[in-house]
PDB file of C-alpha atoms in Angstrom:
ATOM      1  CA  MET A   1     -20.743 -26.793 -16.329  1.00  0.00           C
ATOM      2  CA  THR A   2     -17.295 -26.027 -17.749  1.00  0.00           C
ATOM      3  CA  ILE A   3     -14.538 -24.279 -15.813  1.00  0.00           C
ATOM      4  CA  ALA A   4     -14.895 -21.260 -18.098  1.00  0.00           C
ATOM      5  CA  THR A   5     -18.626 -21.064 -17.405  1.00  0.00           C
ATOM      6  CA  ARG A   6     -18.155 -21.469 -13.664  1.00  0.00           C
ATOM      7  CA  PHE A   7     -15.487 -18.779 -13.619  1.00  0.00           C
ATOM      8  CA  ALA A   8     -17.571 -16.386 -15.721  1.00  0.00           C
ATOM      9  CA  THR A   9     -20.532 -16.886 -13.390  1.00  0.00           C
ATOM     10  CA  ALA A  10     -18.369 -16.269 -10.327  1.00  0.00           C
ATOM     11  CA  LEU A  11     -16.785 -13.187 -11.893  1.00  0.00           C
ATOM     12  CA  GLY A  12     -20.212 -11.805 -12.765  1.00  0.00           C
ATOM     13  CA  ALA A  13     -21.325 -12.265  -9.169  1.00  0.00           C
ATOM     14  CA  GLU A  14     -18.186 -10.586  -7.821  1.00  0.00           C
ATOM     15  CA  THR A  15     -18.582  -7.702 -10.247  1.00  0.00           C
ATOM     16  CA  SER A  16     -21.993  -7.075  -8.701  1.00  0.00           C
ATOM     17  CA  ARG A  17     -20.555  -7.313  -5.175  1.00  0.00           C
ATOM     18  CA  VAL A  18     -17.427  -5.250  -5.882  1.00  0.00           C
ATOM     19  CA  PRO A  19     -18.465  -2.611  -8.407  1.00  0.00           C
ATOM     20  CA  GLY A  20     -16.237   0.323  -9.020  1.00  0.00           C
ATOM     21  CA  PRO A  21     -13.211   1.526 -10.939  1.00  0.00           C
ATOM     22  CA  PRO A  22     -11.163  -0.617 -13.360  1.00  0.00           C
ATOM     23  CA  GLU A  23      -8.235  -0.833 -10.937  1.00  0.00           C
ATOM     24  CA  LEU A  24     -10.337  -3.178  -8.763  1.00  0.00           C
ATOM     25  CA  LEU A  25     -10.588  -5.784 -11.525  1.00  0.00           C
ATOM     26  CA  PRO A  26      -7.829  -7.943  -9.942  1.00  0.00           C
ATOM     27  CA  VAL A  27      -9.815  -8.024  -6.672  1.00  0.00           C
ATOM     28  CA  ARG A  28     -12.861  -9.291  -8.525  1.00  0.00           C
ATOM     29  CA  LEU A  29     -10.746 -11.854 -10.373  1.00  0.00           C
ATOM     30  CA  ALA A  30      -9.110 -13.090  -7.150  1.00  0.00           C
ATOM     31  CA  ARG A  31     -12.512 -13.544  -5.525  1.00  0.00           C
ATOM     32  CA  ALA A  32     -13.786 -15.377  -8.583  1.00  0.00           C
ATOM     33  CA  CYS A  33     -10.789 -17.721  -8.300  1.00  0.00           C
ATOM     34  CA  VAL A  34     -11.755 -18.529  -4.716  1.00  0.00           C
ATOM     35  CA  ALA A  35     -15.364 -19.199  -5.675  1.00  0.00           C
ATOM     36  CA  THR A  36     -14.428 -21.363  -8.652  1.00  0.00           C
ATOM     37  CA  LEU A  37     -11.665 -23.427  -7.047  1.00  0.00           C
ATOM     38  CA  GLY A  38     -12.981 -23.676  -3.491  1.00  0.00           C
ATOM     39  CA  VAL A  39      -9.816 -22.340  -1.859  1.00  0.00           C
ATOM     40  CA  ASP A  40      -9.648 -20.033   1.169  1.00  0.00           C
ATOM     41  CA  GLY A  41      -7.886 -17.072  -0.430  1.00  0.00           C
ATOM     42  CA  ALA A  42      -6.250 -15.880  -3.626  1.00  0.00           C
ATOM     43  CA  GLY A  43      -3.962 -13.117  -4.748  1.00  0.00           C
ATOM     44  CA  LEU A  44      -2.578 -11.830  -8.033  1.00  0.00           C
ATOM     45  CA  SER A  45       0.819 -10.225  -8.565  1.00  0.00           C
ATOM     46  CA  VAL A  46       3.228  -9.404 -11.361  1.00  0.00           C
ATOM     47  CA  VAL A  47       6.926  -8.642 -11.708  1.00  0.00           C
ATOM     48  CA  ASP A  48       7.359  -5.617 -13.948  1.00  0.00           C
ATOM     49  CA  ALA A  49      10.160  -4.836 -16.395  1.00  0.00           C
ATOM     50  CA  ALA A  50      12.185  -3.196 -13.621  1.00  0.00           C
ATOM     51  CA  GLY A  51      12.016  -6.365 -11.500  1.00  0.00           C
ATOM     52  CA  THR A  52       9.624  -4.889  -8.952  1.00  0.00           C
ATOM     53  CA  ARG A  53       6.980  -7.245  -7.592  1.00  0.00           C
ATOM     54  CA  ILE A  54       3.597  -5.511  -7.788  1.00  0.00           C
ATOM     55  CA  PRO A  55       0.528  -6.861  -5.967  1.00  0.00           C
ATOM     56  CA  LEU A  56      -2.514  -6.452  -8.196  1.00  0.00           C
ATOM     57  CA  GLY A  57      -5.343  -7.562  -5.936  1.00  0.00           C
ATOM     58  CA  SER A  58      -6.422 -10.143  -3.366  1.00  0.00           C
ATOM     59  CA  SER A  59      -9.640 -11.855  -2.350  1.00  0.00           C
ATOM     60  CA  THR A  60      -9.468 -10.835   1.324  1.00  0.00           C
ATOM     61  CA  ALA A  61      -7.442  -8.705   3.714  1.00  0.00           C
ATOM     62  CA  HIS A  62      -5.657 -11.849   4.924  1.00  0.00           C
ATOM     63  CA  ALA A  63      -4.679 -12.781   1.366  1.00  0.00           C
ATOM     64  CA  ALA A  64      -3.329  -9.263   0.800  1.00  0.00           C
ATOM     65  CA  CYS A  65      -1.388  -9.558   4.065  1.00  0.00           C
ATOM     66  CA  ALA A  66       0.132 -12.867   2.946  1.00  0.00           C
ATOM     67  CA  GLU A  67       1.477 -11.222  -0.217  1.00  0.00           C
ATOM     68  CA  ARG A  68       2.944  -8.333   1.765  1.00  0.00           C
ATOM     69  CA  LEU A  69       4.674 -10.783   4.097  1.00  0.00           C
ATOM     70  CA  GLN A  70       6.332 -12.556   1.166  1.00  0.00           C
ATOM     71  CA  PHE A  71       7.586  -9.209  -0.080  1.00  0.00           C
ATOM     72  CA  THR A  72       8.766  -8.323   3.421  1.00  0.00           C
ATOM     73  CA  VAL A  73      11.051 -11.351   3.665  1.00  0.00           C
ATOM     74  CA  GLY A  74      11.880 -11.281  -0.051  1.00  0.00           C
ATOM     75  CA  ALA A  75      11.128 -14.963  -0.603  1.00  0.00           C
ATOM     76  CA  GLY A  76       8.274 -17.430  -0.762  1.00  0.00           C
ATOM     77  CA  PRO A  77       6.253 -19.720  -3.021  1.00  0.00           C
ATOM     78  CA  CYS A  78       5.007 -16.924  -5.272  1.00  0.00           C
ATOM     79  CA  TRP A  79       8.521 -15.590  -5.826  1.00  0.00           C
ATOM     80  CA  GLU A  80       9.679 -19.064  -6.849  1.00  0.00           C
ATOM     81  CA  ALA A  81       6.724 -19.587  -9.198  1.00  0.00           C
ATOM     82  CA  GLN A  82       7.445 -16.280 -10.912  1.00  0.00           C
ATOM     83  CA  GLU A  83      11.171 -17.002 -11.236  1.00  0.00           C
ATOM     84  CA  THR A  84      10.962 -20.649 -12.333  1.00  0.00           C
ATOM     85  CA  ARG A  85       7.642 -20.381 -14.247  1.00  0.00           C
ATOM     86  CA  GLN A  86       6.636 -23.640 -12.524  1.00  0.00           C
ATOM     87  CA  PRO A  87       3.800 -24.364 -10.042  1.00  0.00           C
ATOM     88  CA  VAL A  88       4.872 -24.435  -6.389  1.00  0.00           C
ATOM     89  CA  PHE A  89       3.019 -26.489  -3.767  1.00  0.00           C
ATOM     90  CA  ALA A  90       3.901 -25.643  -0.169  1.00  0.00           C
ATOM     91  CA  LEU A  91       2.285 -27.291   2.834  1.00  0.00           C
ATOM     92  CA  LEU A  92       3.021 -25.895   6.276  1.00  0.00           C
ATOM     93  CA  ALA A  93       6.012 -28.218   6.729  1.00  0.00           C
ATOM     94  CA  ASP A  94       7.354 -27.082   3.347  1.00  0.00           C
ATOM     95  CA  LEU A  95       6.912 -23.428   4.253  1.00  0.00           C
ATOM     96  CA  ARG A  96       8.801 -23.916   7.511  1.00  0.00           C
ATOM     97  CA  ARG A  97      11.567 -25.908   5.841  1.00  0.00           C
ATOM     98  CA  ARG A  98      12.111 -23.640   2.849  1.00  0.00           C
ATOM     99  CA  TRP A  99      10.915 -20.185   3.944  1.00  0.00           C
ATOM    100  CA  MET A 100      10.957 -20.117   7.742  1.00  0.00           C
ATOM    101  CA  PRO A 101      10.800 -16.294   8.125  1.00  0.00           C
ATOM    102  CA  PHE A 102       7.758 -16.156   5.823  1.00  0.00           C
ATOM    103  CA  ALA A 103       6.150 -19.141   7.582  1.00  0.00           C
ATOM    104  CA  ASP A 104       6.599 -17.478  10.977  1.00  0.00           C
ATOM    105  CA  LEU A 105       4.891 -14.278   9.842  1.00  0.00           C
ATOM    106  CA  LEU A 106       2.199 -16.086   7.848  1.00  0.00           C
ATOM    107  CA  THR A 107       1.087 -18.298  10.731  1.00  0.00           C
ATOM    108  CA  ALA A 108       1.200 -15.400  13.186  1.00  0.00           C
ATOM    109  CA  GLN A 109      -0.784 -12.925  11.102  1.00  0.00           C
ATOM    110  CA  THR A 110      -3.091 -14.988   8.888  1.00  0.00           C
ATOM    111  CA  PRO A 111      -5.123 -18.213   9.173  1.00  0.00           C
ATOM    112  CA  PHE A 112      -3.341 -19.717   6.149  1.00  0.00           C
ATOM    113  CA  ARG A 113      -1.261 -22.863   6.501  1.00  0.00           C
ATOM    114  CA  ALA A 114      -0.478 -23.725   2.876  1.00  0.00           C
ATOM    115  CA  VAL A 115       0.129 -21.970  -0.430  1.00  0.00           C
ATOM    116  CA  VAL A 116      -0.106 -23.091  -4.031  1.00  0.00           C
ATOM    117  CA  ALA A 117       1.551 -20.588  -6.376  1.00  0.00           C
ATOM    118  CA  LEU A 118       0.872 -20.836 -10.107  1.00  0.00           C
ATOM    119  CA  PRO A 119       2.736 -18.853 -12.764  1.00  0.00           C
ATOM    120  CA  LEU A 120       0.540 -16.904 -15.131  1.00  0.00           C
ATOM    121  CA  ARG A 121       1.292 -16.577 -18.805  1.00  0.00           C
ATOM    122  CA  GLU A 122       3.648 -13.646 -19.315  1.00  0.00           C
ATOM    123  CA  ASP A 123       1.584 -11.086 -21.131  1.00  0.00           C
ATOM    124  CA  LEU A 124       1.179  -7.327 -20.931  1.00  0.00           C
ATOM    125  CA  ALA A 125       2.798  -6.373 -17.655  1.00  0.00           C
ATOM    126  CA  GLY A 126       5.414  -9.027 -16.940  1.00  0.00           C
ATOM    127  CA  ALA A 127       5.685 -12.370 -15.176  1.00  0.00           C
ATOM    128  CA  GLY A 128       2.495 -12.894 -13.203  1.00  0.00           C
ATOM    129  CA  ALA A 129       1.460 -15.386 -10.556  1.00  0.00           C
ATOM    130  CA  LEU A 130      -1.712 -16.572  -8.874  1.00  0.00           C
ATOM    131  CA  ASP A 131      -1.374 -17.486  -5.194  1.00  0.00           C
ATOM    132  CA  LEU A 132      -3.973 -19.833  -3.714  1.00  0.00           C
ATOM    133  CA  TYR A 133      -4.183 -20.011   0.081  1.00  0.00           C
ATOM    134  CA  PHE A 134      -5.464 -22.773   2.358  1.00  0.00           C
ATOM    135  CA  THR A 135      -6.315 -22.666   6.065  1.00  0.00           C
ATOM    136  CA  ASP A 136      -5.868 -26.449   6.271  1.00  0.00           C
ATOM    137  CA  ASP A 137      -2.946 -27.917   4.365  1.00  0.00           C
ATOM    138  CA  ALA A 138      -4.664 -31.317   4.288  1.00  0.00           C
ATOM    139  CA  ARG A 139      -6.966 -29.849   1.622  1.00  0.00           C
ATOM    140  CA  VAL A 140      -4.164 -29.077  -0.849  1.00  0.00           C
ATOM    141  CA  PRO A 141      -4.216 -32.559  -2.480  1.00  0.00           C
ATOM    142  CA  ASP A 142      -7.900 -31.998  -3.270  1.00  0.00           C
ATOM    143  CA  LEU A 143      -7.095 -29.040  -5.516  1.00  0.00           C
ATOM    144  CA  ASP A 144      -7.831 -29.761  -9.174  1.00  0.00           C
ATOM    145  CA  VAL A 145      -4.542 -28.556 -10.633  1.00  0.00           C
ATOM    146  CA  PHE A 146      -5.794 -28.625 -14.217  1.00  0.00           C
ATOM    147  CA  ALA A 147      -8.793 -26.512 -13.225  1.00  0.00           C
ATOM    148  CA  ALA A 148      -6.505 -24.107 -11.349  1.00  0.00           C
ATOM    149  CA  MET A 149      -4.230 -23.703 -14.378  1.00  0.00           C
ATOM    150  CA  ALA A 150      -7.283 -23.144 -16.579  1.00  0.00           C
ATOM    151  CA  VAL A 151      -8.513 -20.467 -14.183  1.00  0.00           C
ATOM    152  CA  GLY A 152      -5.072 -18.853 -14.380  1.00  0.00           C
ATOM    153  CA  GLU A 153      -5.424 -18.665 -18.152  1.00  0.00           C
ATOM    154  CA  LEU A 154      -8.874 -17.105 -17.769  1.00  0.00           C
ATOM    155  CA  VAL A 155      -7.468 -14.523 -15.354  1.00  0.00           C
ATOM    156  CA  THR A 156      -4.696 -13.618 -17.808  1.00  0.00           C
ATOM    157  CA  ALA A 157      -7.228 -13.336 -20.635  1.00  0.00           C
ATOM    158  CA  ALA A 158      -9.482 -11.065 -18.552  1.00  0.00           C
ATOM    159  CA  LEU A 159      -6.590  -8.766 -17.659  1.00  0.00           C
ATOM    160  CA  GLY A 160      -5.457  -8.683 -21.274  1.00  0.00           C
ATOM    161  CA  GLU A 161      -8.926  -7.860 -22.558  1.00  0.00           C
ATOM    162  CA  ALA A 162      -9.324  -5.086 -19.993  1.00  0.00           C
ATOM    163  CA  ALA A 163      -5.975  -3.604 -21.037  1.00  0.00           C
ATOM    164  CA  VAL A 164      -6.893  -3.657 -24.712  1.00  0.00           C
ATOM    165  CA  TRP A 165     -10.091  -1.727 -24.061  1.00  0.00           C
ATOM    166  CA  SER A 166      -8.555   0.793 -21.654  1.00  0.00           C
ATOM    167  CA  ASP A 167      -6.790   4.017 -22.598  1.00  0.00           C
ATOM    168  CA  TRP A 168      -3.477   4.045 -20.721  1.00  0.00           C
ATOM    169  CA  PRO A 169      -0.277   5.985 -21.365  1.00  0.00           C
ATOM    170  CA  ALA A 170       2.754   4.019 -22.509  1.00  0.00           C
ATOM    171  CA  GLY A 171       5.033   3.175 -19.598  1.00  0.00           C
ATOM    172  CA  GLN A 172       2.303   3.370 -16.956  1.00  0.00           C
ATOM    173  CA  GLY A 173       0.433   0.160 -17.678  1.00  0.00           C
ATOM    174  CA  PRO A 174      -3.302  -0.521 -17.605  1.00  0.00           C
ATOM    175  CA  ASP A 175      -5.620   0.660 -14.851  1.00  0.00           C
ATOM    176  CA  TRP A 176      -5.553  -2.697 -13.054  1.00  0.00           C
ATOM    177  CA  MET A 177      -1.861  -2.179 -12.275  1.00  0.00           C
ATOM    178  CA  HIS A 178      -2.690   0.802 -10.067  1.00  0.00           C
ATOM    179  CA  GLY A 179      -5.041  -0.570  -7.415  1.00  0.00           C
ATOM    180  CA  PRO A 180      -4.729   0.075  -3.652  1.00  0.00           C
ATOM    181  CA  ASP A 181      -2.196  -2.730  -3.064  1.00  0.00           C
ATOM    182  CA  ALA A 182      -0.035  -1.577  -5.952  1.00  0.00           C
ATOM    183  CA  ARG A 183      -0.084   2.012  -4.663  1.00  0.00           C
ATOM    184  CA  ARG A 184       1.127   0.834  -1.253  1.00  0.00           C
ATOM    185  CA  ARG A 185       3.966  -1.059  -2.922  1.00  0.00           C
ATOM    186  CA  ALA A 186       4.904   2.070  -4.877  1.00  0.00           C
ATOM    187  CA  ALA A 187       5.114   3.925  -1.558  1.00  0.00           C
ATOM    188  CA  VAL A 188       7.607   1.314  -0.353  1.00  0.00           C
ATOM    189  CA  MET A 189       9.829   1.920  -3.348  1.00  0.00           C
ATOM    190  CA  ARG A 190       9.656   5.686  -2.764  1.00  0.00           C
ATOM    191  CA  ALA A 191      10.603   5.159   0.886  1.00  0.00           C
ATOM    192  CA  ALA A 192      13.528   2.963  -0.183  1.00  0.00           C
ATOM    193  CA  GLY A 193      14.714   5.708  -2.514  1.00  0.00           C
ATOM    194  CA  ARG A 194      14.555   8.362   0.205  1.00  0.00           C
ATOM    195  CA  THR A 195      16.269   6.037   2.673  1.00  0.00           C
ATOM    196  CA  ALA A 196      19.053   5.387   0.176  1.00  0.00           C
ATOM    197  CA  MET A 197      19.663   9.108  -0.228  1.00  0.00           C
ATOM    198  CA  ALA A 198      19.562   9.811   3.497  1.00  0.00           C
ATOM    199  CA  LEU A 199      21.925   6.967   4.407  1.00  0.00           C
ATOM    200  CA  GLU A 200      24.099   7.376   1.310  1.00  0.00           C
ATOM    201  CA  THR A 201      23.557   3.862   0.084  1.00  0.00           C
ATOM    202  CA  ASP A 202      21.880   2.201  -2.896  1.00  0.00           C
ATOM    203  CA  PRO A 203      18.115   1.542  -3.188  1.00  0.00           C
ATOM    204  CA  ALA A 204      18.501  -2.244  -2.944  1.00  0.00           C
ATOM    205  CA  THR A 205      20.373  -1.955   0.356  1.00  0.00           C
ATOM    206  CA  ALA A 206      17.835   0.578   1.597  1.00  0.00           C
ATOM    207  CA  LEU A 207      15.009  -1.826   0.782  1.00  0.00           C
ATOM    208  CA  ASP A 208      16.824  -4.542   2.739  1.00  0.00           C
ATOM    209  CA  LEU A 209      16.994  -2.171   5.728  1.00  0.00           C
ATOM    210  CA  LEU A 210      13.250  -1.547   5.482  1.00  0.00           C
ATOM    211  CA  ARG A 211      12.640  -5.280   5.305  1.00  0.00           C
ATOM    212  CA  ALA A 212      14.875  -5.952   8.300  1.00  0.00           C
ATOM    213  CA  ALA A 213      13.041  -3.359  10.376  1.00  0.00           C
ATOM    214  CA  ALA A 214       9.700  -4.816   9.346  1.00  0.00           C
ATOM    215  CA  TYR A 215      10.662  -8.408  10.115  1.00  0.00           C
ATOM    216  CA  ALA A 216      12.178  -7.445  13.480  1.00  0.00           C
ATOM    217  CA  GLY A 217       8.864  -5.845  14.433  1.00  0.00           C
ATOM    218  CA  GLY A 218       6.688  -8.627  13.027  1.00  0.00           C
ATOM    219  CA  ARG A 219       5.218  -6.181  10.521  1.00  0.00           C
ATOM    220  CA  SER A 220       5.094  -5.713   6.760  1.00  0.00           C
ATOM    221  CA  VAL A 221       7.506  -3.501   4.885  1.00  0.00           C
ATOM    222  CA  GLU A 222       4.484  -1.437   3.792  1.00  0.00           C
ATOM    223  CA  ASP A 223       3.848  -0.565   7.437  1.00  0.00           C
ATOM    224  CA  VAL A 224       7.421   0.608   7.931  1.00  0.00           C
ATOM    225  CA  ALA A 225       7.309   2.675   4.730  1.00  0.00           C
ATOM    226  CA  GLU A 226       4.086   4.303   5.905  1.00  0.00           C
ATOM    227  CA  ASP A 227       5.701   5.172   9.250  1.00  0.00           C
ATOM    228  CA  LEU A 228       8.535   6.869   7.375  1.00  0.00           C
ATOM    229  CA  GLU A 229       6.133   8.839   5.177  1.00  0.00           C
ATOM    230  CA  GLN A 230       4.057   9.949   8.157  1.00  0.00           C
ATOM    231  CA  GLY A 231       7.088  10.926  10.247  1.00  0.00           C
ATOM    232  CA  ARG A 232       6.503   8.252  12.904  1.00  0.00           C
ATOM    233  CA  LEU A 233       9.906   6.730  12.142  1.00  0.00           C
ATOM    234  CA  ASP A 234      13.169   8.568  11.582  1.00  0.00           C
ATOM    235  CA  VAL A 235      15.220   7.260   8.695  1.00  0.00           C
ATOM    236  CA  GLY A 236      18.322   7.332  10.892  1.00  0.00           C
ATOM    237  CA  GLN A 237      16.828   4.547  12.986  1.00  0.00           C
ATOM    238  CA  LEU A 238      17.141   2.222   9.986  1.00  0.00           C
ATOM    239  CA  ALA A 239      20.920   2.550   9.810  1.00  0.00           C
ATOM    240  CA  PRO A 240      22.777  -0.648  10.750  1.00  0.00           C
ATOM    241  CA  GLY A 241      23.322  -0.756  14.495  1.00  0.00           C
ATOM    242  CA  ARG A 242      20.664   1.884  15.202  1.00  0.00           C
ATOM    243  CA  ARG A 243      17.517  -0.262  15.286  1.00  0.00           C
ATOM    244  CA  SER A 244      16.182  -1.104  18.712  1.00  0.00           C
TER     245      SER A 244
END
């Protein structure tokens, strides 16, 4: 059975398990990646024209958490794969050596101990990446890299086909760019904008303040943004020297 056939079979099975709106297509694709490649988790993301990293969908809650943690620290294997357009292989020792803050959060909050990040062909929405997660880093050498790259091409093709057949306004992107994970990331950017206004700073600095608060609490930046939106956290507490 070819990789394309195996992936199509897995995607068909996941479509039956995860029916629903078009914005959940990346979730189905991520789960099909796991089934086809035999990894423990997978996640899809893209960097849009504005430079914002948008999570599209993940195979499990832990995989979604791993993506949020990379965004929280602002660095990690997926970021490097998207910037360099080269595959990144990171065992636990590599994660600790190169991205210690991310490694600390990843090992504390997920069962994953290794990441393989593969760049996806830049297509409709920007520079994409496929993250593959492993609970045992000794299994990384067993990954068929050629099969993984082929699956990445199939994922890109599926997203492209879905975009062609969907009716989406210019500037907003296809439906699969607006799933639950992407909406949470949009809330972070809104919170950064409000924080910038309140503290009279720029949005990039405000986002760094949100990230610092999240990392200090061992949380994701999405959690901090949600606290701000719900009034559980006062924006003044994010000012330098005010965090407890």
